[in-house]
XYZ file of C-alpha atoms in Angstrom:
739
model
C 1.059 18.078 24.065
C 1.078 15.315 21.514
C -1.129 13.088 23.709
C -3.632 15.903 24.071
C -3.875 16.385 20.333
C -4.345 12.663 19.685
C -7.072 12.492 22.391
C -8.925 15.414 20.849
C -8.942 13.625 17.488
C -9.792 10.173 18.885
C -12.713 11.473 21.025
C -14.093 13.906 18.510
C -17.372 12.026 18.561
C -17.988 12.888 22.221
C -17.073 16.553 21.686
C -20.068 17.190 19.420
C -22.830 15.716 21.503
C -23.291 19.145 23.016
C -26.739 20.378 22.061
C -25.553 23.445 20.130
C -22.900 21.612 18.144
C -25.208 18.748 17.376
C -27.902 21.120 16.065
C -25.519 23.224 13.969
C -23.960 20.195 12.264
C -27.446 18.733 11.531
C -26.580 15.248 12.629
C -30.116 14.213 13.481
C -31.821 14.532 10.039
C -28.855 12.860 8.338
C -28.295 9.946 10.671
C -31.494 9.124 12.607
C -33.306 7.222 9.760
C -30.584 4.661 9.053
C -28.590 4.234 12.261
C -28.591 0.543 13.381
C -29.505 1.059 17.071
C -31.929 -0.638 19.325
C -33.956 2.379 20.532
C -34.993 0.766 23.838
C -31.586 -0.032 25.335
C -29.411 2.047 22.965
C -27.168 -0.756 21.732
C -25.867 -1.235 18.193
C -27.579 -4.191 16.621
C -24.239 -5.216 15.109
C -21.957 -6.668 17.795
C -18.848 -5.809 15.786
C -19.902 -2.197 15.600
C -20.624 -2.131 19.325
C -17.105 -3.434 19.988
C -15.628 -0.699 17.737
C -17.696 1.827 19.623
C -16.390 0.666 22.977
C -12.756 0.744 21.646
C -13.210 4.318 20.313
C -14.333 5.576 23.688
C -12.124 3.609 26.102
C -8.998 2.462 24.286
C -5.926 4.301 23.150
C -3.948 1.950 20.906
C -0.811 4.047 21.076
C -0.800 4.246 24.949
C 0.852 1.429 26.905
C -1.809 1.503 29.648
C -4.596 1.149 27.068
C -6.916 3.819 28.566
C -7.969 6.559 26.264
C -7.038 10.085 27.373
C -10.722 11.057 27.995
C -11.452 7.847 29.934
C -8.379 8.497 32.186
C -9.738 11.939 32.871
C -13.238 10.659 33.698
C -11.753 7.862 35.804
C -9.686 10.386 37.771
C -12.789 12.575 38.499
C -14.771 9.469 39.598
C -12.065 8.253 42.103
C -11.446 11.802 43.405
C -15.157 12.025 44.272
C -15.153 8.459 45.623
C -12.161 9.098 47.838
C -13.666 12.371 49.090
C -16.870 10.511 49.895
C -14.978 7.905 51.943
C -12.954 10.511 53.779
C -15.927 12.777 54.579
C -18.147 9.873 55.551
C -15.476 8.187 57.753
C -14.653 11.517 59.455
C -18.273 12.350 60.160
C -18.900 8.837 61.650
C -15.849 9.111 63.885
C -16.882 12.549 65.129
C -20.462 11.504 65.865
C -19.282 8.351 67.534
C -16.818 10.377 69.596
C -19.694 12.615 70.784
C -21.523 9.479 71.916
C -24.479 10.011 69.611
C -24.052 6.839 67.611
C -25.127 3.320 68.666
C -22.340 0.791 68.676
C -24.075 -1.444 66.108
C -24.539 1.512 63.809
C -20.858 2.470 64.238
C -19.713 -1.027 63.352
C -22.023 -1.070 60.328
C -20.680 2.215 58.941
C -17.043 1.425 59.542
C -17.415 -2.107 58.061
C -19.186 -0.763 54.896
C -16.692 2.051 54.362
C -13.734 -0.274 54.659
C -15.443 -2.740 52.296
C -16.113 0.004 49.770
C -12.571 1.299 49.990
C -10.969 -2.186 49.485
C -13.325 -3.150 46.659
C -12.913 0.117 44.746
C -9.122 0.151 44.664
C -8.890 -3.621 44.164
C -11.138 -3.244 41.073
C -8.964 -0.324 39.831
C -5.917 -2.599 39.931
C -7.755 -5.422 38.212
C -8.895 -3.000 35.611
C -5.316 -2.130 34.674
C -4.042 -5.705 34.791
C -6.659 -7.885 33.149
C -8.382 -7.435 29.783
C -11.558 -9.146 30.928
C -11.958 -6.582 33.742
C -11.362 -3.713 31.332
C -13.874 -5.167 28.898
C -16.560 -5.219 31.589
C -15.580 -1.964 33.237
C -19.018 -0.406 32.703
C -20.616 -3.302 34.641
C -17.951 -2.999 37.307
C -18.429 0.759 37.843
C -22.224 0.424 37.743
C -22.012 -2.300 40.472
C -19.502 -0.324 42.563
C -21.741 2.786 42.392
C -24.832 0.770 43.192
C -23.233 -0.641 46.351
C -22.062 2.782 47.408
C -25.618 4.177 46.899
C -27.118 1.137 48.673
C -24.901 1.890 51.644
C -25.970 5.525 51.588
C -29.688 4.567 51.533
C -29.435 1.846 54.232
C -26.961 3.947 56.181
C -29.506 6.809 56.469
C -29.945 6.771 60.277
C -33.759 6.934 60.022
C -33.710 3.690 57.944
C -30.909 2.035 59.886
C -32.704 2.721 63.131
C -35.754 1.045 61.713
C -33.619 -2.081 61.013
C -31.718 -2.242 64.316
C -34.537 -0.783 66.518
C -31.900 1.455 68.147
C -32.688 5.124 68.398
C -30.322 7.772 66.985
C -29.611 10.768 69.196
C -28.706 14.007 67.407
C -28.452 15.238 63.849
C -26.930 13.091 61.129
C -25.865 14.364 57.621
C -28.363 13.764 54.762
C -27.004 11.323 52.164
C -28.955 12.561 49.133
C -26.199 14.945 47.954
C -23.758 12.012 47.876
C -26.277 9.907 45.859
C -26.521 12.763 43.349
C -22.764 13.126 43.134
C -22.377 9.408 42.438
C -24.990 9.669 39.669
C -23.050 12.489 37.918
C -19.700 10.720 38.241
C -21.112 7.456 37.026
C -22.356 9.199 33.886
C -18.868 10.462 33.198
C -17.109 7.145 33.614
C -19.784 5.355 31.557
C -19.608 7.911 28.730
C -23.353 8.436 29.234
C -24.154 4.761 28.589
C -27.946 4.670 29.039
C -28.383 0.981 29.632
C -25.988 0.805 32.647
C -26.904 4.168 34.064
C -30.644 3.513 33.916
C -30.195 0.235 35.805
C -28.470 2.061 38.681
C -30.756 5.101 38.585
C -34.032 3.151 38.567
C -32.724 0.799 41.296
C -31.859 3.782 43.421
C -35.310 5.308 43.136
C -37.151 2.041 43.870
C -34.924 1.038 46.832
C -35.104 4.558 48.358
C -38.869 4.523 48.130
C -39.390 1.014 49.515
C -36.883 1.214 52.370
C -38.025 4.701 53.411
C -41.694 3.764 53.465
C -41.105 0.490 55.310
C -38.404 1.352 57.768
C -38.139 5.143 58.215
C -39.837 6.742 61.171
C -39.519 10.318 59.760
C -42.468 12.446 58.892
C -44.200 11.727 55.598
C -43.723 15.319 54.321
C -40.040 15.328 55.035
C -39.637 12.007 53.246
C -41.753 13.145 50.232
C -39.742 16.307 49.888
C -36.452 14.457 49.847
C -37.765 11.664 47.649
C -39.252 13.978 44.947
C -36.062 15.985 44.830
C -34.077 12.818 44.243
C -36.664 11.522 41.771
C -36.610 14.704 39.704
C -32.828 14.745 39.637
C -32.539 11.087 38.590
C -35.212 11.452 35.898
C -33.435 14.466 34.458
C -30.129 12.535 34.434
C -31.834 9.570 32.750
C -33.324 11.771 30.029
C -29.994 13.575 29.439
C -28.052 10.312 29.442
C -30.415 8.768 26.817
C -30.044 11.833 24.603
C -26.250 12.067 24.868
C -25.756 8.292 24.446
C -27.947 8.337 21.300
C -26.121 11.336 19.846
C -22.725 9.880 20.614
C -23.639 6.660 18.811
C -24.974 8.587 15.871
C -21.745 10.553 15.558
C -19.711 7.394 15.874
C -21.730 5.613 13.170
C -21.313 8.591 10.885
C -17.541 8.513 11.441
C -17.354 4.774 10.688
C -19.546 5.159 7.625
C -17.389 8.025 6.267
C -14.202 5.998 6.847
C -15.705 3.069 4.972
C -16.714 5.375 2.091
C -13.209 6.812 1.902
C -11.714 3.324 1.812
C -14.071 2.176 -0.960
C -13.597 5.283 -3.077
C -9.924 5.644 -2.947
C -8.381 6.894 -6.193
C -5.249 4.843 -5.592
C -6.054 1.217 -6.297
C -4.556 -1.193 -3.790
C -4.550 -4.248 -6.102
C -0.798 -4.778 -6.477
C 0.310 -7.841 -4.605
C 4.101 -7.427 -4.524
C 4.607 -3.757 -3.580
C 6.288 -4.097 -0.147
C 9.832 -3.367 0.583
C 11.135 -0.823 -1.960
C 9.149 2.298 -2.923
C 10.363 5.218 -4.980
C 10.120 8.829 -3.796
C 7.483 9.408 -6.470
C 5.219 6.735 -4.968
C 5.636 8.108 -1.456
C 4.923 11.711 -2.506
C 1.813 10.652 -4.565
C 0.487 8.592 -1.614
C 1.028 11.640 0.673
C -0.979 13.785 -1.777
C -3.721 11.191 -1.681
C -3.743 11.177 2.086
C -4.021 14.960 2.187
C -6.943 14.826 -0.267
C -8.744 12.338 1.922
C -8.210 14.656 4.962
C -9.638 17.537 3.021
C -12.538 15.359 1.945
C -13.318 14.538 5.604
C -13.114 18.196 6.573
C -15.541 19.150 3.863
C -18.047 16.624 5.079
C -18.483 18.402 8.419
C -18.141 22.030 7.405
C -21.357 23.974 6.870
C -20.105 27.139 5.205
C -20.319 26.977 1.425
C -17.391 29.355 0.772
C -15.027 27.243 2.909
C -16.336 23.973 1.329
C -15.784 25.489 -2.147
C -12.223 26.529 -1.206
C -11.421 23.079 0.121
C -12.726 21.500 -3.055
C -10.553 23.829 -5.136
C -7.574 22.921 -2.974
C -8.301 19.249 -3.471
C -8.444 19.739 -7.236
C -5.184 21.601 -7.239
C -3.603 18.859 -5.202
C -4.886 16.276 -7.645
C -3.261 18.319 -10.492
C 0.059 18.225 -8.641
C -0.375 14.525 -7.934
C -0.869 13.780 -11.575
C 2.179 15.863 -12.573
C 4.364 14.110 -10.024
C 3.211 10.688 -11.174
C 3.974 11.588 -14.789
C 7.378 12.817 -13.780
C 6.730 16.243 -15.303
C 7.443 18.569 -12.396
C 11.181 18.072 -12.614
C 11.781 18.162 -16.335
C 8.980 20.114 -17.970
C 9.096 23.861 -18.636
C 6.335 25.948 -20.179
C 6.650 29.131 -22.151
C 4.144 31.767 -21.233
C 1.840 32.790 -24.103
C 2.710 36.464 -23.396
C 6.172 35.825 -24.860
C 6.606 36.965 -28.436
C 5.826 34.172 -30.920
C 9.265 34.383 -32.572
C 10.992 34.427 -29.212
C 8.910 31.504 -28.045
C 9.976 29.535 -31.099
C 13.638 30.354 -30.558
C 13.476 29.397 -26.868
C 11.647 26.162 -27.698
C 14.190 25.157 -30.370
C 17.354 25.928 -28.304
C 16.492 25.709 -24.599
C 14.165 22.670 -24.476
C 14.281 18.980 -25.293
C 13.582 17.919 -28.893
C 10.119 16.425 -28.969
C 8.451 14.402 -31.707
C 5.625 16.001 -33.609
C 2.117 14.623 -33.062
C 2.058 13.725 -36.741
C 4.786 11.155 -36.140
C 2.481 8.829 -34.160
C -0.763 9.954 -35.673
C 0.293 9.224 -39.258
C -1.762 7.274 -41.696
C 0.403 4.167 -41.533
C -1.414 0.928 -40.724
C -1.573 -0.325 -37.182
C 0.677 -3.049 -35.927
C -2.287 -5.385 -35.568
C -3.184 -4.993 -39.221
C 0.380 -5.869 -40.229
C 0.497 -9.008 -38.086
C -2.863 -10.228 -39.245
C -1.646 -10.113 -42.883
C 1.503 -12.071 -42.122
C 3.426 -13.491 -45.058
C 4.575 -17.047 -45.690
C 7.847 -18.331 -44.282
C 10.672 -16.147 -45.804
C 13.539 -18.628 -45.472
C 14.301 -21.492 -47.715
C 18.056 -21.949 -47.825
C 18.742 -23.578 -44.449
C 17.262 -26.919 -45.256
C 15.372 -27.267 -41.972
C 11.612 -27.611 -42.018
C 11.677 -27.386 -38.212
C 12.926 -23.769 -38.431
C 9.621 -22.557 -39.835
C 7.671 -24.137 -36.994
C 9.981 -22.568 -34.385
C 9.906 -19.046 -35.876
C 6.177 -18.992 -36.134
C 6.186 -19.121 -32.335
C 7.937 -15.733 -32.037
C 5.627 -13.463 -30.028
C 3.138 -16.255 -29.565
C 4.842 -19.060 -27.702
C 6.340 -17.908 -24.407
C 8.629 -20.980 -24.352
C 10.258 -20.047 -27.685
C 13.804 -21.597 -27.948
C 16.306 -19.184 -29.486
C 19.057 -21.744 -29.097
C 17.436 -23.979 -31.747
C 17.410 -21.086 -34.209
C 21.093 -20.286 -33.485
C 22.303 -23.822 -33.690
C 20.419 -24.373 -36.967
C 21.548 -21.200 -38.734
C 24.546 -19.673 -36.902
C 22.556 -16.527 -36.370
C 19.993 -15.246 -33.923
C 19.332 -11.472 -34.334
C 19.507 -11.550 -38.179
C 17.190 -14.551 -38.548
C 14.580 -13.298 -36.055
C 14.584 -9.727 -37.305
C 14.446 -10.625 -41.046
C 11.531 -12.963 -40.268
C 9.640 -10.230 -38.431
C 10.380 -7.576 -41.075
C 9.057 -9.847 -43.807
C 6.273 -11.566 -41.904
C 4.853 -8.369 -40.416
C 5.121 -6.383 -43.635
C 7.510 -3.942 -42.017
C 9.885 -4.146 -44.990
C 7.116 -3.272 -47.420
C 5.600 -0.512 -45.327
C 8.858 1.404 -44.900
C 10.352 0.437 -48.258
C 13.409 -1.129 -46.797
C 15.664 -3.019 -49.293
C 16.477 -6.597 -48.419
C 20.174 -5.777 -48.618
C 19.791 -3.025 -45.987
C 18.005 -5.416 -43.627
C 20.663 -8.081 -44.079
C 23.570 -5.678 -43.700
C 22.250 -3.923 -40.624
C 21.215 -6.896 -38.578
C 24.243 -9.006 -39.476
C 26.510 -6.067 -38.613
C 24.665 -5.427 -35.337
C 24.846 -9.113 -34.446
C 28.577 -9.190 -35.174
C 29.168 -6.392 -32.681
C 27.890 -8.544 -29.871
C 30.772 -10.041 -27.893
C 31.123 -13.766 -27.170
C 30.260 -13.347 -23.450
C 28.319 -16.014 -21.558
C 25.045 -14.119 -21.059
C 24.816 -10.658 -22.662
C 25.216 -11.942 -26.195
C 23.163 -11.879 -29.367
C 21.070 -14.854 -28.273
C 19.971 -12.964 -25.190
C 19.011 -9.949 -27.311
C 16.965 -12.156 -29.635
C 15.267 -13.921 -26.736
C 14.432 -10.539 -25.230
C 12.971 -9.339 -28.519
C 10.706 -12.374 -28.536
C 9.606 -11.726 -24.921
C 8.799 -8.072 -25.705
C 6.745 -9.052 -28.769
C 4.901 -11.644 -26.657
C 3.815 -8.920 -24.225
C 2.661 -6.773 -27.143
C 0.820 -9.381 -29.232
C -0.837 -11.194 -26.338
C -2.398 -8.066 -24.875
C -4.441 -5.060 -26.073
C -1.294 -3.106 -26.683
C -1.110 -4.511 -30.252
C -4.452 -2.731 -31.003
C -3.144 0.639 -29.941
C 0.318 0.977 -31.587
C 1.423 1.692 -35.073
C 3.796 -0.082 -37.412
C 6.385 2.622 -36.552
C 6.127 1.548 -32.950
C 6.652 -2.066 -33.856
C 9.766 -1.148 -35.946
C 11.118 0.878 -33.039
C 10.643 -1.931 -30.558
C 12.485 -4.439 -32.752
C 15.429 -2.112 -33.234
C 15.607 -1.244 -29.559
C 15.419 -4.854 -28.326
C 17.916 -6.117 -30.918
C 20.486 -3.490 -29.922
C 19.859 -3.076 -26.235
C 23.003 -4.956 -25.164
C 25.197 -4.613 -28.285
C 28.877 -4.491 -27.564
C 28.327 -5.608 -23.899
C 31.728 -6.551 -22.420
C 30.263 -8.927 -19.832
C 30.843 -6.619 -16.846
C 28.677 -4.168 -14.985
C 28.614 -0.375 -15.048
C 29.978 -0.375 -11.529
C 33.025 -2.360 -12.659
C 33.703 0.003 -15.556
C 33.488 3.059 -13.304
C 35.592 1.509 -10.561
C 38.342 0.471 -13.030
C 38.258 3.882 -14.844
C 37.494 2.151 -18.099
C 37.598 4.270 -21.244
C 33.816 3.733 -21.719
C 33.141 5.162 -18.294
C 35.355 8.170 -19.081
C 33.626 8.660 -22.437
C 30.078 8.527 -20.985
C 30.836 10.363 -17.683
C 29.997 7.385 -15.425
C 26.295 7.724 -16.222
C 24.520 4.576 -17.617
C 27.800 3.748 -19.270
C 26.853 0.555 -21.096
C 23.360 1.795 -22.043
C 24.784 4.967 -23.536
C 27.239 2.851 -25.514
C 24.465 0.531 -26.752
C 22.422 3.470 -28.001
C 25.344 4.979 -29.750
C 26.308 1.757 -31.402
C 22.797 1.171 -32.792
C 22.847 4.443 -34.627
C 26.544 4.171 -35.606
C 25.766 0.999 -37.512
C 22.922 2.822 -39.322
C 25.259 5.574 -40.505
C 26.465 3.377 -43.337
C 24.223 3.978 -46.368
C 23.422 0.366 -47.022
C 22.659 -0.304 -43.350
C 20.201 2.524 -42.708
C 16.865 0.671 -42.244
C 15.077 3.821 -41.168
C 16.270 5.986 -44.047
C 12.749 6.331 -45.530
C 11.164 7.731 -42.409
C 10.167 11.320 -42.632
C 11.851 13.754 -40.235
C 9.092 13.651 -37.576
C 9.030 9.842 -37.678
C 12.854 9.682 -37.421
C 12.930 11.971 -34.400
C 10.184 9.958 -32.735
C 11.825 6.585 -33.509
C 15.231 7.707 -32.291
C 13.839 9.234 -29.100
C 11.873 6.075 -28.246
C 14.780 3.737 -28.984
C 17.058 5.751 -26.730
C 14.453 5.927 -23.963
C 13.865 2.133 -24.097
C 17.521 1.191 -24.095
C 18.505 3.629 -21.327
C 15.808 2.226 -19.036
C 17.446 -1.145 -19.093
C 20.042 0.321 -16.721
C 19.257 -1.604 -13.530
C 20.203 1.368 -11.376
C 17.068 3.070 -12.715
C 14.899 -0.001 -12.054
C 13.111 1.023 -8.807
C 12.655 4.611 -9.934
C 10.924 3.456 -13.133
C 8.876 0.822 -11.342
C 7.699 3.387 -8.764
C 6.587 5.771 -11.539
C 4.761 3.060 -13.490
C 3.183 1.614 -10.329
C 1.848 4.988 -9.393
C 0.509 5.779 -12.813
C -1.276 2.477 -13.136
C -2.780 3.036 -9.643
C -4.021 6.451 -10.804
C -5.351 4.701 -13.924
C -4.397 7.587 -16.238
C -2.050 5.903 -18.814
C -2.967 6.500 -22.429
C -1.094 5.036 -25.358
C -2.302 8.012 -27.401
C 0.346 9.992 -25.464
C 3.987 9.603 -26.675
C 5.228 10.043 -23.123
C 2.914 7.347 -21.810
C 3.863 5.054 -24.712
C 7.491 5.498 -23.828
C 6.760 4.578 -20.232
C 4.859 1.457 -21.236
C 7.501 0.290 -23.752
C 10.236 0.982 -21.131
C 8.508 -1.295 -18.595
C 7.919 -3.881 -21.329
C 11.563 -3.986 -22.394
C 12.659 -4.230 -18.693
C 10.381 -7.174 -18.086
C 11.583 -8.775 -21.357
C 15.213 -8.111 -20.345
C 14.768 -10.241 -17.139
C 12.306 -12.518 -18.926
C 14.330 -15.664 -18.339
C 13.219 -15.478 -14.698
C 9.656 -16.257 -15.814
C 10.524 -18.989 -18.289
C 10.019 -22.733 -17.611
C 12.569 -24.050 -15.170
C 14.654 -25.806 -17.882
C 15.195 -22.563 -19.833
C 15.468 -20.533 -16.669
C 18.247 -22.736 -15.249
C 20.091 -22.606 -18.528
C 20.170 -18.826 -18.562
C 21.019 -18.794 -14.860
C 24.162 -20.875 -15.566
C 25.317 -18.469 -18.243
C 24.645 -15.421 -16.075
C 26.515 -16.920 -13.182
C 29.503 -17.645 -15.336
C 29.544 -14.027 -16.571
C 29.353 -12.808 -12.968
C 32.203 -15.139 -11.960
C 34.309 -13.880 -14.816
C 33.889 -10.392 -13.488
C 34.718 -11.615 -9.974
C 37.934 -13.114 -11.286
C 38.897 -9.831 -12.857
C 38.096 -7.924 -9.687
C 40.218 -10.388 -7.646
C 43.169 -10.009 -10.042
C 42.949 -6.141 -9.675
C 42.656 -6.317 -5.914
C 39.179 -4.787 -6.041
C 36.357 -5.728 -3.690
C 34.483 -8.670 -5.350
C 30.931 -7.718 -6.219
C 28.039 -9.593 -4.608
C 27.389 -13.005 -6.122
C 30.470 -12.677 -8.364
C 32.851 -14.834 -6.273
C 32.934 -18.299 -7.818
C 34.567 -19.625 -4.657
C 31.732 -18.480 -2.401
C 28.634 -18.520 -4.486
C 25.091 -19.359 -3.358
C 23.141 -19.510 -6.612
C 19.719 -20.531 -5.143
C 19.828 -17.652 -2.655
C 20.847 -15.197 -5.317
C 18.082 -16.248 -7.705
C 15.450 -16.362 -4.915
C 16.464 -12.800 -3.876
C 16.451 -11.489 -7.432
C 13.041 -12.888 -8.280
C 11.487 -11.789 -4.946
C 12.901 -8.278 -4.878
C 13.252 -7.399 -8.565
C 11.316 -9.627 -10.894
C 8.088 -10.271 -8.989
C 7.184 -6.659 -8.138
C 7.640 -5.406 -11.719
C 5.921 -8.385 -13.259
C 3.064 -8.035 -10.800
C 2.226 -4.415 -11.852
C 2.979 -5.199 -15.525
C 0.600 -8.182 -15.783
C -2.048 -6.190 -13.983
C -1.712 -3.397 -16.526
C -1.706 -5.760 -19.543
C -4.804 -7.531 -18.142
C -4.109 -10.642 -20.165
C -5.004 -14.039 -18.781
C -2.501 -15.668 -21.140
C 0.391 -13.539 -19.881
C -0.621 -14.016 -16.216
C -0.802 -17.781 -16.679
C 2.424 -18.243 -18.702
C 4.600 -15.536 -17.186
C 3.568 -14.424 -13.722
C 2.414 -17.756 -12.470
C 5.626 -19.353 -13.781
C 7.664 -16.688 -11.980
C 5.991 -17.632 -8.711
C 6.803 -21.284 -9.363
C 10.511 -20.407 -10.009
C 10.521 -18.410 -6.772
C 9.300 -21.502 -4.919
C 11.830 -23.706 -6.772
C 14.801 -21.585 -5.685
C 13.388 -21.201 -2.199
C 13.255 -24.972 -1.849
C 16.900 -25.246 -2.917
C 18.100 -22.394 -0.677
C 16.555 -23.481 2.635
C 19.281 -24.134 5.181
C 21.783 -24.426 2.406
C 24.996 -22.526 1.659
C 26.763 -24.130 -1.236
C 29.284 -23.029 -3.809
C 28.928 -23.940 -7.442
C 30.652 -27.245 -7.842
C 32.812 -28.700 -10.552
C 29.939 -30.306 -12.507
C 28.234 -26.975 -12.935
C 31.451 -25.368 -14.032
C 31.917 -28.099 -16.613
C 28.338 -27.628 -17.775
C 28.902 -23.959 -18.193
C 32.156 -24.486 -20.083
C 30.375 -26.922 -22.371
C 27.617 -24.414 -23.069
C 30.162 -21.671 -23.850
C 32.123 -23.886 -26.126
C 29.028 -24.839 -28.069
C 27.821 -21.216 -28.092
C 24.887 -22.382 -26.083
C 23.983 -25.378 -28.198
C 20.827 -27.485 -27.743
C 20.001 -27.847 -24.031
C 21.466 -30.846 -22.285
C 19.277 -32.301 -19.541
C 22.441 -33.211 -17.611
C 22.869 -29.509 -16.757
C 19.713 -29.494 -14.738
C 20.875 -32.610 -12.916
C 24.132 -30.762 -12.092
C 22.137 -27.922 -10.447
C 20.274 -30.291 -8.224
């Protein structure tokens, strides 16, 4: 049943060549002027198109024996007729010979020819199934086979054969013209009405029959003319019908190819993402399914003539597009609407108590200056008490120089978050815009920094480096032109606090060990929940509250966006978020005027910044890799001491760092950076970030080929040295240890 359905779809172009269908669908006026066909021999002028046409008629790609379902049917009919011809002809020869009415030379001629035709036919059938070259030239093979059979029928006509052998025939012999007509019909079927091949056989038959009959036949002229004109009229009719059907079939095929090309060129989903293989979210799969259904509806509309049905299909396509947009935006699962028929007071009550708190439009559409205006009016260097002129040069690279070195800032001042944030608040006029006292800024950021633990990787320096990376994405793209100062403030707070209090272990470890944090936050994004809570707990102190002067709408908006950004750093949500963003960018419907879309963009930005070390120059990247590995190994040591299964890449006795880094960049970093850099459309970001990421992938690939190596003593010493110095100025010996 499945094979029948596929064959009907694959050979739809041959099902409409019927005169009535062809006229109803109005193919002729739409296709005739532009179809690239040689009108004389009915061949496509484009060889590639001719090959596709042949494949559409004869080949079934899903079938092991290659033959399309319709070709197998036509082939069966041809060989049934061919076999019946051989049986009938052989039987009649044997009977006539038995009666003694057939000359011995005639008998040998017939038997030899029939045996030859039998052997050749079934040998060619076997070759057709075994060799591609035979299958490719099957039309020539069947035309030749049919021509030889017809040639035998013409020469084997006893009146002509007697003229050749000069031996008289006694008795009546069957007329061969019905067999010739039958071969003509069967040849048309197996050739799919190919005019060029059929005409060569048909015209040869008419000419040979005329010449041989006139020269060799001793029958009466009127008998010959009657038979000849009957055959001539039949062949001419078949030639005319074959030309018409061949031309129509090619027109329909050309239209099908043209429509498929149009569908491919006008797809709403853009297929420009390079690293999208492997892992796809359910959102992406559902949206792509919607797009496929819309394309099917579009094809159906192109061949339906009734306006009411076309209108209904268009409405269905529009409704499907609406659903597609909703799925891509993630609104079908979490958005409820209150009907306007509900009483206004009841609607307000339900909205306030049964739905999520949402920021007012005035929060983001306020009259505060844009982030770009604040950055363009940057102040002079705000620090003067550290005695380092180099510090000013380094800090001016925040958000501008992708290779910014947070370790220099930390080693020079003993701080990272406080120094970077104070510089940004002063330099970008955030302090002045939101009337934040200097004491509040110092108290909040120093307190926040102090709550970071002295763990190898997830420490205050990582948070500061991540803040710089996020600002780089914003300032080096058009995002800076579309966000407000409030957005900039929110991004700084979220980035600074996104890992505050991190204990240096994963959520999985906390859940498996029944840690009090996991109990407190119900095993759901445990660390990220704790980070969010800590950010606002620090602000609860009066002289720490840097967002105290925001109005209520701005405060709700700021808090909501901070929470959304921090929670999305949970790596268990990575592919879900990536799938949603990849789908939305493909649909090209993201607008930073929408708070929901802005949250999505900032969430992707903070995720890319969080793994930003993967795209840093190899010296910085290796340095962060050492620290991350040490943190993983510490967790592995704790898991071993508790008799827990050691997490992947956390066993210091069986580590393969190059393999781990290669896999992380390939499966996690590259896909999200690919879609992110495409969205930002910044040559600077693509050059400095994405291209460097590909270089780092190749670097680790070169180290991991045919290599399984644990981290050796020199690397451990290097890591210990880094931890002891609180990641002091980078020592080039560390890189030598890695190699």
